[in-house]
Short mmCIF file of C-alpha atoms and ligand atoms in Angstrom, two decimals:
data_model
loop_
_atom_site.label_atom_id
_atom_site.label_comp_id
_atom_site.label_asym_id
_atom_site.label_seq_id
_atom_site.Cartn_x
_atom_site.Cartn_y
_atom_site.Cartn_z
CA PRO A 185 -103.57 -119.14 1.83
CA LYS A 186 -107.32 -119.02 1.46
CA LYS A 187 -108.65 -122.02 -0.38
CA GLN A 188 -111.18 -121.93 -3.20
CA PRO A 189 -114.79 -122.75 -2.32
CA THR A 190 -115.17 -126.44 -3.14
CA ILE A 191 -117.87 -129.05 -3.63
CA LEU A 192 -116.76 -132.66 -3.41
CA PHE A 193 -119.09 -135.17 -5.05
CA ILE A 194 -118.39 -138.72 -3.92
CA PHE A 195 -119.82 -141.35 -6.25
CA GLY A 196 -120.12 -144.45 -4.11
CA GLY A 197 -121.02 -142.48 -1.00
CA SER A 198 -122.45 -145.54 0.73
CA GLY A 199 -119.47 -147.74 -0.13
CA ASP A 200 -116.64 -149.16 1.87
CA LEU A 201 -113.87 -146.79 0.77
CA THR A 202 -115.96 -143.76 1.70
CA TYR A 203 -116.78 -145.29 5.06
CA ARG A 204 -113.30 -146.44 6.02
CA LYS A 205 -110.97 -143.98 4.33
CA LEU A 206 -112.46 -140.92 2.68
CA MET A 207 -114.71 -139.66 5.45
CA PRO A 208 -112.23 -140.26 8.29
CA ALA A 209 -109.65 -138.42 6.18
CA LEU A 210 -111.99 -135.50 5.46
CA TYR A 211 -112.93 -135.26 9.10
CA ASN A 212 -109.28 -135.13 10.15
CA LEU A 213 -108.60 -132.49 7.50
CA TYR A 214 -111.49 -130.53 8.94
CA LEU A 215 -110.14 -130.78 12.47
CA ASP A 216 -106.71 -129.70 11.28
CA LYS A 217 -108.32 -126.74 9.46
CA TYR A 218 -107.15 -127.80 6.02
CA LEU A 219 -110.55 -127.68 4.33
CA PRO A 220 -111.73 -124.54 2.54
CA ASP A 221 -114.06 -122.30 4.56
CA GLN A 222 -116.73 -122.90 1.96
CA PHE A 223 -116.88 -126.63 1.50
CA ARG A 224 -119.57 -129.26 0.94
CA ILE A 225 -119.54 -133.01 0.45
CA ILE A 226 -122.33 -134.50 -1.64
CA SER A 227 -122.34 -138.27 -1.29
CA ILE A 228 -124.08 -140.05 -4.11
CA GLY A 229 -125.15 -143.65 -3.69
CA ARG A 230 -127.85 -146.20 -4.37
CA SER A 231 -128.68 -147.05 -0.75
CA ASP A 232 -131.56 -145.45 1.07
CA PHE A 233 -130.37 -142.80 3.49
CA SER A 234 -131.71 -139.51 4.71
CA ASN A 235 -129.12 -136.88 5.58
CA THR A 236 -129.55 -137.80 9.24
CA THR A 237 -129.18 -141.56 8.81
CA TYR A 238 -126.26 -141.04 6.45
CA ARG A 239 -124.45 -138.78 8.87
CA ASN A 240 -124.93 -141.34 11.63
CA TYR A 241 -123.61 -144.09 9.42
CA ILE A 242 -120.52 -142.03 8.61
CA LYS A 243 -120.07 -141.19 12.26
CA LYS A 244 -119.74 -144.89 12.95
CA GLY A 245 -117.18 -145.24 10.14
CA ILE A 246 -115.12 -142.41 11.56
CA SER A 247 -115.23 -143.77 15.08
CA GLU A 248 -113.98 -147.12 13.81
CA HIS A 249 -111.36 -145.91 11.36
CA SER A 250 -110.09 -142.46 12.25
CA ARG A 251 -106.47 -142.23 13.36
CA ARG A 252 -107.64 -139.91 16.15
CA LYS A 253 -109.16 -141.62 19.12
CA ASP A 254 -111.99 -139.85 20.91
CA CYS A 255 -112.26 -137.58 17.92
CA LEU A 256 -116.02 -137.41 17.62
CA LYS A 257 -116.28 -135.26 20.69
CA ILE A 258 -114.82 -132.36 18.74
CA ALA A 259 -116.75 -130.46 16.11
CA TRP A 260 -118.72 -133.48 14.90
CA LYS A 261 -121.93 -131.51 14.43
CA GLU A 262 -120.26 -128.78 12.37
CA PHE A 263 -118.49 -131.32 10.20
CA SER A 264 -121.54 -133.51 9.71
CA GLU A 265 -123.50 -130.54 8.40
CA LEU A 266 -121.07 -130.24 5.51
CA MET A 267 -122.32 -133.62 4.28
CA GLU A 268 -125.42 -134.29 2.25
CA TYR A 269 -126.62 -137.58 0.88
CA TYR A 270 -128.16 -137.87 -2.56
CA LYS A 271 -129.70 -141.20 -3.57
CA ALA A 272 -129.30 -141.44 -7.31
CA ASP A 273 -128.74 -143.68 -10.27
CA LEU A 274 -125.37 -142.77 -11.67
CA GLU A 275 -126.36 -143.84 -15.16
CA SER A 276 -129.33 -141.50 -15.38
CA GLU A 277 -129.01 -138.07 -16.97
CA LYS A 278 -131.32 -136.67 -14.34
CA THR A 279 -128.62 -137.25 -11.73
CA TYR A 280 -126.24 -134.93 -13.55
CA LYS A 281 -128.89 -132.24 -13.90
CA SER A 282 -129.25 -132.35 -10.12
CA ILE A 283 -125.47 -132.19 -9.73
CA ALA A 284 -125.43 -129.05 -11.85
CA GLY A 285 -128.20 -127.79 -9.56
CA TYR A 286 -126.10 -128.40 -6.45
CA VAL A 287 -123.19 -126.50 -7.98
CA LYS A 288 -125.42 -123.57 -8.93
CA ASN A 289 -127.10 -123.41 -5.53
CA TYR A 290 -123.86 -123.34 -3.62
CA GLU A 291 -122.28 -120.86 -5.98
CA ASP A 292 -125.29 -118.60 -5.49
CA GLU A 293 -125.10 -119.01 -1.74
CA TRP A 294 -121.35 -118.38 -1.63
CA LYS A 295 -121.47 -115.71 -4.34
CA ALA A 296 -118.37 -117.29 -5.80
CA LYS A 297 -117.37 -119.88 -8.35
CA ALA A 298 -116.78 -123.29 -6.81
CA THR A 299 -114.18 -125.96 -7.53
CA GLU A 300 -115.96 -129.20 -8.41
CA ILE A 301 -114.34 -132.51 -7.49
CA TYR A 302 -115.85 -135.78 -8.65
CA TYR A 303 -114.47 -138.73 -6.71
CA MET A 304 -114.97 -142.20 -8.22
CA SER A 305 -115.33 -144.42 -5.20
CA ILE A 306 -117.16 -146.97 -7.36
CA ALA A 307 -116.49 -150.15 -9.35
CA PRO A 308 -113.81 -149.37 -11.96
CA GLN A 309 -116.08 -150.20 -14.90
CA LEU A 310 -118.53 -147.50 -13.79
CA ALA A 311 -116.05 -144.63 -13.63
CA PRO A 312 -115.93 -144.17 -17.43
CA VAL A 313 -119.74 -144.07 -17.47
CA VAL A 314 -119.69 -141.22 -14.96
CA ALA A 315 -117.02 -139.44 -17.00
CA GLU A 316 -119.22 -139.60 -20.12
CA ARG A 317 -122.29 -138.36 -18.24
CA LEU A 318 -120.37 -135.48 -16.64
CA HIS A 319 -119.14 -134.53 -20.07
CA SER A 320 -122.60 -134.64 -21.70
CA ALA A 321 -124.06 -132.63 -18.84
CA LYS A 322 -121.38 -129.97 -19.48
CA LEU A 323 -119.89 -130.40 -16.05
CA MET A 324 -116.08 -130.56 -15.70
CA THR A 325 -115.75 -127.84 -18.34
CA ASP A 326 -113.34 -125.48 -16.57
CA PRO A 327 -109.93 -127.22 -16.35
CA ALA A 328 -108.78 -124.90 -13.58
CA ARG A 329 -111.77 -125.61 -11.39
CA SER A 330 -113.02 -129.14 -12.03
CA ARG A 331 -111.32 -132.43 -11.29
CA MET A 332 -112.12 -136.10 -11.43
CA VAL A 333 -110.46 -138.62 -9.12
CA PHE A 334 -110.00 -142.23 -10.24
CA GLU A 335 -109.28 -145.02 -7.82
CA LYS A 336 -107.22 -147.96 -8.94
CA PRO A 337 -107.31 -150.22 -10.85
CA PHE A 338 -106.93 -147.85 -13.78
CA GLY A 339 -107.67 -150.24 -16.63
CA HIS A 340 -107.42 -154.01 -16.54
CA ASP A 341 -104.43 -154.30 -18.84
CA LEU A 342 -102.37 -152.16 -21.20
CA GLN A 343 -105.03 -151.97 -23.88
CA SER A 344 -107.93 -151.03 -21.62
CA ALA A 345 -105.86 -148.44 -19.72
CA THR A 346 -104.74 -146.87 -23.00
CA ASP A 347 -108.30 -146.81 -24.36
CA LEU A 348 -109.55 -145.15 -21.21
CA ASN A 349 -106.78 -142.55 -21.30
CA ILE A 350 -107.54 -141.78 -24.94
CA ARG A 351 -111.21 -141.26 -24.23
CA LEU A 352 -110.57 -139.12 -21.15
CA GLY A 353 -108.11 -137.10 -23.20
CA GLN A 354 -110.85 -136.37 -25.74
CA ILE A 355 -113.31 -135.03 -23.23
CA PHE A 356 -111.13 -133.55 -20.45
CA LYS A 357 -107.70 -132.06 -19.98
CA GLU A 358 -105.03 -134.30 -18.44
CA GLU A 359 -104.62 -131.89 -15.51
CA GLN A 360 -108.24 -132.57 -14.53
CA ILE A 361 -107.60 -136.28 -14.03
CA TYR A 362 -106.29 -137.46 -10.66
CA ARG A 363 -105.35 -141.15 -10.69
CA ILE A 364 -104.82 -142.23 -7.11
CA ASP A 365 -102.11 -144.52 -5.86
CA HIS A 366 -102.59 -144.31 -2.12
CA TYR A 367 -99.04 -145.51 -1.42
CA LEU A 368 -97.76 -142.16 -2.65
CA GLY A 369 -99.75 -140.41 0.05
CA LYS A 370 -98.01 -142.32 2.84
CA GLU A 371 -95.68 -140.20 4.94
CA THR A 372 -92.98 -142.83 4.89
CA VAL A 373 -93.12 -143.09 1.11
CA GLN A 374 -92.91 -139.34 0.57
CA ASN A 375 -90.04 -139.29 3.01
CA ILE A 376 -87.99 -141.34 0.56
CA LEU A 377 -87.68 -138.16 -1.50
CA ALA A 378 -86.52 -136.19 1.54
CA LEU A 379 -84.07 -138.91 2.51
CA ARG A 380 -82.57 -139.05 -0.94
CA PHE A 381 -82.70 -135.46 -2.10
CA ALA A 382 -82.48 -133.34 1.05
CA ASN A 383 -79.32 -135.06 2.30
CA ALA A 384 -75.92 -135.03 0.68
CA LEU A 385 -74.96 -138.21 2.48
CA PHE A 386 -76.74 -140.96 0.60
CA GLU A 387 -76.95 -139.79 -2.98
CA PRO A 388 -73.24 -140.21 -3.85
CA LEU A 389 -73.58 -143.89 -2.92
CA TRP A 390 -76.98 -144.33 -4.55
CA ASN A 391 -75.93 -146.22 -7.67
CA SER A 392 -74.59 -149.47 -9.04
CA HIS A 393 -71.04 -148.76 -7.86
CA TYR A 394 -72.10 -149.09 -4.22
CA ILE A 395 -75.46 -150.82 -4.21
CA ASP A 396 -75.72 -154.58 -4.65
CA TYR A 397 -79.47 -154.91 -4.87
CA VAL A 398 -82.75 -153.39 -3.76
CA GLN A 399 -85.69 -155.23 -2.24
CA ILE A 400 -89.27 -154.09 -1.89
CA THR A 401 -91.68 -156.16 0.19
CA ALA A 402 -95.37 -155.50 0.74
CA ALA A 403 -96.63 -158.42 2.79
CA GLU A 404 -100.09 -158.67 4.32
CA ASN A 405 -101.19 -161.12 6.97
CA ILE A 406 -104.83 -161.10 5.92
CA GLY A 407 -106.50 -162.82 2.98
CA VAL A 408 -108.80 -161.23 0.40
CA GLU A 409 -111.56 -160.94 3.02
CA ASP A 410 -114.81 -159.97 1.30
CA ARG A 411 -113.15 -158.75 -1.91
CA GLY A 412 -113.03 -162.14 -3.65
CA GLY A 413 -115.15 -160.90 -6.56
CA TYR A 414 -112.77 -158.05 -7.32
CA TYR A 415 -109.64 -160.07 -6.61
CA GLU A 416 -110.60 -162.86 -9.02
CA GLN A 417 -110.36 -160.25 -11.80
CA ALA A 418 -107.16 -158.77 -10.42
CA GLY A 419 -104.58 -160.96 -8.65
CA ALA A 420 -101.50 -159.70 -6.85
CA LEU A 421 -99.76 -158.47 -9.99
CA ARG A 422 -102.57 -156.11 -10.99
CA ASP A 423 -103.61 -155.29 -7.43
CA MET A 424 -100.20 -154.33 -6.04
CA VAL A 425 -97.27 -154.63 -8.45
CA GLN A 426 -98.59 -152.61 -11.41
CA ASN A 427 -99.20 -149.64 -9.14
CA HIS A 428 -97.91 -149.49 -5.55
CA MET A 429 -94.76 -151.56 -5.98
CA LEU A 430 -93.65 -149.96 -9.22
CA GLN A 431 -94.29 -146.53 -7.74
CA LEU A 432 -92.10 -147.36 -4.76
CA LEU A 433 -89.45 -148.56 -7.16
CA CYS A 434 -89.66 -145.22 -9.00
CA MET A 435 -89.18 -143.27 -5.77
CA LEU A 436 -86.05 -145.29 -5.04
CA ALA A 437 -84.60 -145.24 -8.52
CA MET A 438 -85.50 -141.80 -9.94
CA GLU A 439 -82.93 -139.14 -10.76
CA PRO A 440 -82.91 -136.01 -8.57
CA PRO A 441 -85.75 -133.70 -9.63
CA LEU A 442 -84.95 -130.10 -10.48
CA SER A 443 -87.98 -128.88 -8.53
CA PHE A 444 -91.09 -130.16 -6.83
CA ASP A 445 -93.24 -129.26 -9.77
CA ALA A 446 -95.81 -132.01 -10.42
CA ASN A 447 -94.68 -132.66 -13.96
CA GLU A 448 -91.00 -132.57 -13.10
CA ILE A 449 -91.40 -135.28 -10.46
CA ARG A 450 -93.61 -137.32 -12.73
CA ASN A 451 -91.19 -137.00 -15.65
CA LYS A 452 -88.37 -138.31 -13.50
CA LYS A 453 -90.50 -141.24 -12.37
CA LEU A 454 -91.59 -141.94 -15.91
CA ASP A 455 -87.92 -142.16 -16.92
CA VAL A 456 -87.53 -145.02 -14.44
CA LEU A 457 -90.56 -146.88 -15.75
CA LYS A 458 -89.28 -146.47 -19.28
CA ALA A 459 -85.89 -147.86 -18.25
CA ILE A 460 -87.27 -150.99 -16.58
CA ARG A 461 -86.35 -154.00 -18.67
CA ILE A 462 -89.46 -155.54 -20.15
CA TRP A 463 -89.26 -159.29 -19.88
CA HIS A 464 -89.95 -161.22 -22.99
CA LYS A 465 -92.68 -163.79 -22.49
CA ASP A 466 -90.05 -166.56 -22.52
CA GLU A 467 -88.02 -164.86 -19.79
CA VAL A 468 -90.93 -164.34 -17.43
CA HIS A 469 -90.71 -167.74 -15.76
CA GLN A 470 -87.10 -167.17 -14.71
CA ASN A 471 -87.83 -163.73 -13.34
CA ALA A 472 -91.29 -163.87 -11.82
CA VAL A 473 -92.91 -166.22 -9.33
CA ARG A 474 -96.56 -166.50 -8.34
CA GLY A 475 -98.33 -168.17 -5.48
CA GLN A 476 -101.71 -168.78 -3.94
CA TYR A 477 -102.40 -169.37 -0.24
CA GLU A 478 -103.82 -172.61 1.02
CA ALA A 479 -105.95 -173.16 4.12
CA GLY A 480 -104.10 -173.13 7.42
CA TRP A 481 -103.40 -171.16 10.54
CA ILE A 482 -102.08 -167.68 11.29
CA GLU A 483 -101.23 -166.93 14.91
CA GLY A 484 -103.51 -169.67 16.21
CA LYS A 485 -106.41 -168.58 14.01
CA GLN A 486 -107.74 -170.84 11.30
CA VAL A 487 -107.82 -169.24 7.85
CA LYS A 488 -109.50 -170.35 4.65
CA GLY A 489 -107.54 -171.11 1.54
CA TYR A 490 -107.98 -168.58 -1.28
CA ARG A 491 -110.09 -171.06 -3.24
CA GLN A 492 -112.52 -171.33 -0.34
CA GLU A 493 -113.05 -167.57 -0.05
CA LYS A 494 -116.41 -166.05 -0.95
CA ASN A 495 -116.87 -165.33 -4.70
CA VAL A 496 -113.70 -167.22 -5.60
CA ALA A 497 -113.72 -170.15 -8.06
CA PRO A 498 -112.90 -173.49 -6.36
CA ASP A 499 -110.17 -174.07 -8.97
CA SER A 500 -109.07 -170.43 -9.21
CA LYS A 501 -105.71 -169.82 -10.91
CA VAL A 502 -105.47 -166.27 -9.57
CA GLU A 503 -102.23 -165.43 -7.78
CA THR A 504 -102.33 -164.00 -4.26
CA PHE A 505 -98.54 -163.69 -4.18
CA ALA A 506 -96.14 -162.33 -6.76
CA ALA A 507 -92.39 -161.82 -6.76
CA VAL A 508 -90.59 -160.24 -9.68
CA LYS A 509 -87.00 -159.37 -10.43
CA PHE A 510 -86.59 -156.12 -12.32
CA TYR A 511 -83.65 -154.29 -13.83
CA VAL A 512 -83.54 -150.58 -14.48
CA ASP A 513 -81.44 -150.31 -17.60
CA ASN A 514 -79.74 -146.94 -17.22
CA TRP A 515 -76.30 -145.70 -16.10
CA ARG A 516 -77.16 -145.43 -12.45
CA TRP A 517 -78.64 -148.87 -12.03
CA LYS A 518 -76.70 -151.04 -14.45
CA ASP A 519 -77.02 -154.69 -13.36
CA VAL A 520 -78.56 -153.90 -9.95
CA PRO A 521 -81.50 -156.24 -9.38
CA PHE A 522 -84.68 -154.85 -7.83
CA TYR A 523 -86.52 -157.71 -6.15
CA VAL A 524 -90.16 -157.02 -5.50
CA ARG A 525 -92.61 -159.27 -3.63
CA THR A 526 -96.13 -158.94 -2.34
CA GLY A 527 -98.77 -161.30 -1.06
CA LYS A 528 -101.84 -161.92 1.02
CA CYS A 529 -101.93 -164.19 4.09
CA MET A 530 -98.23 -163.93 4.63
CA HIS A 531 -96.22 -164.00 7.81
CA SER A 532 -96.92 -160.44 8.91
CA LYS A 533 -98.12 -157.08 7.73
CA SER A 534 -94.96 -155.40 6.61
CA THR A 535 -94.16 -153.00 3.83
CA MET A 536 -90.48 -152.23 3.62
CA VAL A 537 -87.63 -151.37 1.34
CA THR A 538 -84.05 -152.54 1.67
CA ILE A 539 -81.02 -151.05 -0.02
CA GLN A 540 -78.14 -153.48 0.29
CA PHE A 541 -74.72 -151.89 -0.17
CA LYS A 542 -71.71 -153.73 -1.50
CA PRO A 543 -69.04 -155.00 0.88
CA ALA A 544 -65.99 -152.91 1.72
CA PRO A 545 -63.45 -153.29 -1.08
CA GLN A 546 -60.70 -154.73 1.06
CA TYR A 547 -60.76 -156.49 4.45
CA ALA A 548 -58.06 -155.65 6.92
CA PHE A 549 -59.69 -157.91 9.51
CA PRO A 550 -59.24 -161.65 9.87
CA ASN A 551 -61.94 -163.65 8.11
CA GLU A 552 -63.38 -164.99 11.35
CA ALA A 553 -63.92 -161.46 12.67
CA ALA A 554 -67.29 -161.06 10.99
CA GLU A 555 -70.35 -163.12 10.31
CA THR A 556 -71.24 -160.92 7.42
CA TRP A 557 -69.04 -158.89 5.13
CA ARG A 558 -72.05 -157.10 3.68
CA PRO A 559 -73.11 -155.13 6.74
CA ASN A 560 -74.19 -151.89 5.10
CA ARG A 561 -77.87 -151.86 4.58
CA LEU A 562 -80.50 -149.15 4.66
CA THR A 563 -84.00 -150.32 5.53
CA VAL A 564 -87.02 -148.09 5.17
CA SER A 565 -90.02 -149.50 7.00
CA ILE A 566 -93.10 -148.03 5.47
CA SER A 567 -95.95 -149.63 7.36
CA PRO A 568 -97.08 -150.49 9.97
CA GLN A 569 -93.60 -150.07 11.45
CA MET A 570 -92.37 -146.61 10.49
CA ASP A 571 -88.63 -146.17 10.71
CA ILE A 572 -85.36 -146.00 8.83
CA ARG A 573 -82.40 -148.13 9.86
CA LEU A 574 -78.84 -147.85 8.74
CA ARG A 575 -76.78 -150.91 9.49
CA PHE A 576 -73.03 -150.77 9.85
CA GLN A 577 -70.21 -152.82 11.29
CA THR A 578 -68.85 -152.22 14.80
CA LYS A 579 -66.23 -153.82 16.96
CA GLN A 580 -67.72 -155.93 19.70
CA PRO A 581 -66.22 -154.92 23.04
CA GLY A 582 -63.64 -157.45 24.20
CA PRO A 583 -60.05 -158.51 23.74
CA GLN A 584 -60.63 -159.99 20.25
CA MET A 585 -61.28 -158.14 17.03
CA ALA A 586 -64.79 -159.39 16.50
CA LEU A 587 -67.20 -157.43 14.34
CA GLN A 588 -70.90 -157.05 14.81
CA PRO A 589 -73.41 -155.15 12.65
CA VAL A 590 -75.63 -152.67 14.53
CA ASP A 591 -78.53 -150.45 13.50
CA MET A 592 -78.80 -146.71 13.75
CA ILE A 593 -82.53 -146.09 13.88
CA PHE A 594 -84.74 -143.13 13.08
CA ASN A 595 -88.16 -143.83 14.49
CA TYR A 596 -91.17 -141.75 13.47
CA SER A 597 -92.97 -141.94 16.76
CA ASP A 598 -89.91 -140.87 18.76
CA ALA A 599 -89.26 -137.96 16.44
CA TYR A 600 -92.74 -136.89 15.46
CA GLY A 601 -95.24 -138.64 17.74
CA GLY A 602 -97.27 -141.79 17.25
CA GLU A 603 -99.43 -142.92 14.37
CA ASP A 604 -102.36 -140.74 15.44
CA LYS A 605 -100.18 -137.69 14.79
CA GLN A 606 -99.26 -138.64 11.22
CA PRO A 607 -101.72 -137.76 8.48
CA GLU A 608 -103.10 -140.79 6.69
CA ALA A 609 -102.41 -141.25 2.99
CA TYR A 610 -105.94 -140.25 2.06
CA GLU A 611 -105.71 -137.01 4.00
CA THR A 612 -102.66 -135.94 2.03
CA LEU A 613 -104.17 -137.01 -1.26
CA LEU A 614 -107.58 -135.41 -0.72
CA GLU A 615 -105.94 -132.20 0.37
CA ASP A 616 -103.82 -132.26 -2.80
CA VAL A 617 -106.89 -132.74 -5.00
CA ILE A 618 -108.62 -129.84 -3.28
CA GLU A 619 -105.58 -127.65 -3.85
CA GLY A 620 -105.05 -128.87 -7.40
CA ASN A 621 -101.63 -130.38 -6.78
CA ALA A 622 -101.13 -133.48 -8.94
CA THR A 623 -97.56 -134.35 -7.90
CA LEU A 624 -98.56 -137.52 -6.08
CA PHE A 625 -100.98 -138.72 -8.75
CA MET A 626 -100.41 -140.88 -11.78
CA ARG A 627 -100.23 -139.23 -15.14
CA ALA A 628 -101.65 -141.09 -18.15
CA ASP A 629 -98.22 -141.97 -19.54
CA GLN A 630 -97.03 -143.34 -16.17
CA VAL A 631 -99.97 -145.68 -15.86
CA GLU A 632 -99.43 -146.96 -19.38
CA ALA A 633 -95.68 -147.40 -18.90
CA ALA A 634 -96.40 -149.46 -15.78
CA TRP A 635 -98.86 -151.64 -17.67
CA GLU A 636 -96.29 -152.17 -20.40
CA ILE A 637 -93.96 -153.72 -17.83
CA ILE A 638 -96.67 -155.95 -16.38
CA GLN A 639 -98.38 -157.01 -19.59
CA PRO A 640 -95.90 -159.74 -20.71
CA ILE A 641 -95.99 -161.25 -17.22
CA LEU A 642 -99.78 -161.38 -17.32
CA GLU A 643 -99.64 -162.98 -20.73
CA ALA A 644 -96.95 -165.51 -19.90
CA TRP A 645 -98.84 -166.55 -16.77
CA LYS A 646 -102.06 -166.87 -18.69
CA THR A 647 -100.56 -169.12 -21.35
CA ARG A 648 -98.94 -171.33 -18.75
CA PRO A 649 -101.49 -171.80 -15.95
CA PRO A 650 -100.04 -172.68 -12.54
CA VAL A 651 -99.94 -176.39 -11.78
CA ASP A 652 -99.00 -176.21 -8.13
CA PHE A 653 -101.70 -173.89 -6.71
CA PRO A 654 -102.27 -173.51 -3.80
CA ASN A 655 -98.56 -173.44 -3.04
CA TYR A 656 -97.92 -171.54 0.18
CA ALA A 657 -99.09 -171.82 3.75
CA PRO A 658 -100.76 -168.87 5.41
CA GLY A 659 -98.35 -167.24 7.81
CA SER A 660 -95.34 -168.10 5.65
CA TRP A 661 -93.26 -165.79 3.48
CA GLY A 662 -94.76 -167.17 0.26
CA PRO A 663 -93.96 -170.09 -2.04
CA GLU A 664 -90.55 -171.77 -2.06
CA ASP A 665 -89.98 -170.61 -5.62
CA ALA A 666 -89.84 -167.02 -4.36
CA GLU A 667 -86.86 -167.95 -2.22
CA ALA A 668 -85.29 -169.71 -5.18
CA LEU A 669 -85.76 -166.62 -7.37
CA ILE A 670 -83.41 -164.61 -5.21
CA ALA A 671 -81.23 -167.47 -3.92
CA LYS A 672 -79.98 -168.17 -7.42
CA ASP A 673 -78.35 -164.72 -7.32
CA GLY A 674 -76.76 -165.55 -3.98
CA TYR A 675 -79.12 -163.46 -1.82
CA HIS A 676 -82.11 -163.99 0.43
CA TRP A 677 -85.23 -162.01 1.27
CA ILE A 678 -84.79 -159.67 4.18
CA THR A 679 -87.38 -159.39 6.92
CA LEU A 680 -87.54 -156.94 9.78
CA PRO A 681 -85.68 -157.77 12.96
C1 BG6 B 1260 -104.84 -151.81 -2.04
C2 BG6 B 1260 -105.08 -153.21 -2.53
O1 BG6 B 1260 -104.58 -150.95 -3.10
O2 BG6 B 1260 -103.76 -151.81 -1.14
C3 BG6 B 1260 -105.36 -154.14 -1.37
O3 BG6 B 1260 -106.18 -153.22 -3.43
C4 BG6 B 1260 -104.26 -154.05 -0.33
O4 BG6 B 1260 -105.50 -155.48 -1.82
C5 BG6 B 1260 -103.98 -152.59 0.03
O5 BG6 B 1260 -104.70 -154.74 0.80
C6 BG6 B 1260 -102.77 -152.48 0.91
O6 BG6 B 1260 -102.64 -151.17 1.35
P1 BG6 B 1260 -101.89 -150.80 2.70
O7 BG6 B 1260 -101.93 -149.31 2.74
O8 BG6 B 1260 -102.66 -151.44 3.80
O9 BG6 B 1260 -100.52 -151.37 2.57
#
């Protein structure tokens, strides 16, 4: 279907996110013919650029970060002409008068009303300022044709997120607000819905009668790099658990949706968030573990400890690792633990989900036949490995009855081609904003429900500062306490083969 004429304003046009993610995504959308025929990108930033120098700068970003290799040979000139750079102070009213001018000019040229998208690729404290200015300048007035995109973090805690939602609710309609969680744009994450709800095979087993526990790991093998300033205000809990990890948990735990309507999916996910047991401050220390990486080595390369990173306090108490045990208190998930862990400078880059099924109810085989009596496990590798593995028990060939678990593997690149063929999360999400599809974005109530779960952990950790930081070596799987958290239930963390 023909798409509405659209103008995308990127606040933070000279920033890192625009350079690495947004522009490569837009360029790939252009190549795949997903952008509207009438489309313009106005990048707003403080740096000095002319249109020509800006386009060259973006060209470099695309060549470094696009999933397509050799891409700039195709249609670069045409794409680059869709981009304009506007050096402006985002606090000044004048800027918004000019924005209104851009909209008017393009509408006159196109002889059609345009959809306006305002993308906040700026520091989180500035986004509300832009919202106020857009409102006073009478932009964002038509709910059907104007949208504002917020990057995470959305708020710093429950109170600030709620305040921001209240204010946005006074000046805009909820359907104009797109709160991004880029994990939801990942192919492998969206595929969880297909796996669960487009197959009759798994869903009958998808509950506490058959599932022992669920694990979600998002490990990174790099440190905070040059984001120390931001990270000191965030920490792993705010940076990853409040958003990405809880969203993954929702995808795994939600009830089947009746349709793919944005609000239907979000209602079902909200039900999960509402059912997650909120730890009392006194229970936090039994159910959540934090860590901070020390200096050391990863794959022969020396790495700094977190406290030595740029813009990080030398006695920082900020966690770079978090592991939490959650329960979803509803019929389906009664007493099934969901173990979640994430950290920087860990053993490897690996985001994955494991569903561990219960053992068979009765063993007909001699005890020595098997090393494990819990063979049934479904592993969804989200990134960078992209596959789904179903593990089950087989008989090892030979005269004895010896059992051996094996994996049945669905591999994305075998089925659908390599990584360069899969749209990146930001492509999917930008395309959705352009089309006005909010399914993969956070609604106000979801963000607040997620903060409600995290808030007591933040508070308990604040009142009892860590005494053992730094407490894990780079290249490891995190602090020993994380192992203990799960070992006391008789399990261990699962890593990819
Ligand atoms: C971001 C966090 O949201 O997600 C980063 O702010 C983190 O700290 C990143 O590195 C991880 O994303 P991905 O897609 O590489 O797993």
